[in-house]
Coordinates of C-alpha atoms in Angstrom, one line a residue:
M859 CA 121.4 96.8 97.3
S860 CA 119.4 93.8 98.5
N861 CA 115.6 93.7 97.9
K862 CA 115.1 93.8 101.7
K863 CA 117.2 97.0 102.0
A864 CA 115.5 98.5 99.0
I865 CA 112.1 97.9 100.6
L866 CA 113.2 99.7 103.8
V867 CA 114.7 102.6 101.9
Y868 CA 111.6 102.9 99.7
T869 CA 109.3 102.7 102.7
F870 CA 111.1 105.3 104.8
L871 CA 111.9 107.7 102.0
L872 CA 108.8 107.4 99.8
V873 CA 105.8 105.5 101.2
I874 CA 105.7 106.9 104.7
P875 CA 106.3 110.5 103.6
Y876 CA 103.7 110.1 100.9
V877 CA 101.0 108.9 103.4
L878 CA 102.0 111.7 105.8
S879 CA 101.9 114.2 103.0
L880 CA 98.3 113.2 102.4
A881 CA 97.6 113.6 106.1
L882 CA 99.2 117.1 106.0
I883 CA 97.0 118.0 103.1
G884 CA 93.9 116.8 105.0
I885 CA 94.9 118.5 108.2
S886 CA 95.9 121.8 106.5
F887 CA 92.7 122.0 104.5
N888 CA 90.4 121.2 107.4
A889 CA 92.3 123.7 109.6
L890 CA 92.2 126.5 107.0
V891 CA 88.8 126.2 105.4
L892 CA 85.6 127.1 107.1
H893 CA 82.9 124.6 106.5
S894 CA 85.3 122.2 104.9
A895 CA 82.8 119.4 105.1
S896 CA 81.0 120.5 101.9
L897 CA 81.5 118.3 98.9
W898 CA 82.5 121.3 96.7
R899 CA 85.1 122.5 99.1
T900 CA 86.5 119.0 99.6
M901 CA 86.9 118.7 95.8
V902 CA 88.7 122.0 95.6
G903 CA 91.0 120.8 98.4
S904 CA 91.6 117.6 96.5
V905 CA 92.6 119.4 93.4
V906 CA 95.1 121.5 95.3
G907 CA 96.3 118.4 97.2
A908 CA 96.9 116.6 93.9
C909 CA 99.0 119.4 92.5
I910 CA 101.0 119.5 95.7
M911 CA 101.6 115.8 95.5
L912 CA 102.7 116.1 91.9
A913 CA 105.3 118.7 93.0
V914 CA 106.5 116.3 95.8
K915 CA 106.9 113.5 93.3
I916 CA 109.0 115.6 91.0
T917 CA 111.5 116.2 93.8
V918 CA 112.1 112.5 94.4
E919 CA 112.8 111.6 90.8
R920 CA 116.6 111.2 91.3
P921 CA 116.4 108.9 94.3
L922 CA 113.8 106.8 92.5
E923 CA 116.1 106.4 89.5
I924 CA 118.9 105.3 91.8
I925 CA 116.7 102.8 93.6
L926 CA 115.4 101.5 90.3
N927 CA 118.9 100.7 89.2
F928 CA 119.4 98.4 92.2
V929 CA 116.0 96.7 92.5
H930 CA 115.4 93.5 90.6
N931 CA 112.1 92.3 92.2
K932 CA 109.2 92.9 89.8
F933 CA 106.8 94.0 92.5
L934 CA 109.3 96.5 93.9
R935 CA 110.1 97.8 90.4
F936 CA 106.3 98.3 89.9
L937 CA 106.1 100.3 93.1
V938 CA 109.1 102.5 92.3
N939 CA 107.8 103.0 88.8
S940 CA 104.4 104.1 90.1
F941 CA 106.1 107.1 91.8
W942 CA 108.3 107.9 88.8
I943 CA 106.2 110.3 86.7
T944 CA 108.6 111.7 84.1
E945 CA 108.3 108.8 81.8
S946 CA 105.0 109.8 80.2
K947 CA 102.1 112.3 80.3
R948 CA 99.7 109.4 80.8
K949 CA 101.5 108.6 84.1
V950 CA 101.3 112.2 85.2
G951 CA 97.5 112.2 84.5
A952 CA 97.0 108.9 86.3
N953 CA 99.0 110.1 89.3
L954 CA 97.0 113.3 89.4
I955 CA 93.7 111.3 89.4
V956 CA 95.0 108.9 92.1
D957 CA 96.3 111.9 94.2
F958 CA 93.0 113.7 93.7
I959 CA 91.1 110.7 95.1
L960 CA 93.6 110.1 97.9
S961 CA 93.6 113.8 98.9
G962 CA 89.9 113.8 99.1
I963 CA 89.9 110.6 101.2
A964 CA 92.6 112.2 103.5
T965 CA 90.6 115.4 103.9
W966 CA 87.5 113.4 104.8
G967 CA 89.3 110.9 107.0
I968 CA 91.1 113.6 109.0
R969 CA 87.7 115.3 109.6
Q970 CA 86.2 112.0 110.8
I971 CA 89.1 110.9 113.0
F972 CA 90.0 114.1 114.7
S973 CA 88.0 116.8 116.4
P974 CA 88.2 120.4 115.1
D975 CA 90.1 121.4 118.3
R976 CA 92.7 118.6 117.6
I977 CA 93.0 119.6 113.9
M978 CA 93.6 123.2 114.9
G979 CA 96.0 122.1 117.7
D980 CA 99.2 120.1 117.6
I981 CA 98.4 117.3 115.1
L982 CA 100.2 119.1 112.3
G983 CA 103.4 119.3 114.3
I984 CA 103.2 115.6 115.2
V985 CA 102.8 114.6 111.5
L986 CA 105.7 116.8 110.5
A987 CA 107.9 115.3 113.1
M988 CA 107.0 111.8 111.9
M989 CA 107.8 112.8 108.3
F990 CA 111.2 114.2 109.4
A991 CA 112.0 111.1 111.4
S992 CA 111.1 108.8 108.4
A993 CA 113.2 110.8 106.0
L994 CA 116.1 110.7 108.5
I995 CA 115.8 106.9 108.9
G996 CA 115.6 106.4 105.1
A997 CA 118.6 108.6 104.4
Y998 CA 120.6 106.9 107.2
L999 CA 119.8 103.4 105.7
E1000 CA 121.3 104.2 102.3
Y1001 CA 123.2 107.6 102.5
D1002 CA 126.1 106.5 100.4
L1003 CA 124.0 105.2 97.6
L1004 CA 121.6 108.2 97.5
S1005 CA 124.1 111.0 98.1
V1006 CA 124.7 113.6 95.3
D1007 CA 128.5 113.2 95.6
G1008 CA 128.3 109.5 94.8
A1009 CA 126.1 110.1 91.8
E1010 CA 127.5 110.2 88.3

């Protein structure tokens, strides 16, 4: 796989869904929690969001391993390795901290960008549709490489 194709696959299968997952955390928290603007409640939402993001990262371990076998660019390897958390407990801890911070930013950002009516409305469906489309495009780009049947 060329570096260009690896970037596309990585972007559509990992980066875009990761950012959209953070948006889903922010939208869901703001839609479900009354008075979500308090610092304490935002921190609780960030802890829950970080745990959810850890679970999401665990599910993409195999595709990451496959992509890592085909990527030779040092920067791309660094990006892929940043999502690959099974290597060490330090990496899991670092990812939890980063996801805690990003979940808090997402929760605050969604609250700043969208009105409560919009948060309670159709924005969740739009973000889910975007995530689904991104995953479809990423899988289409490299279906043969990432399929379970082709794996060892």
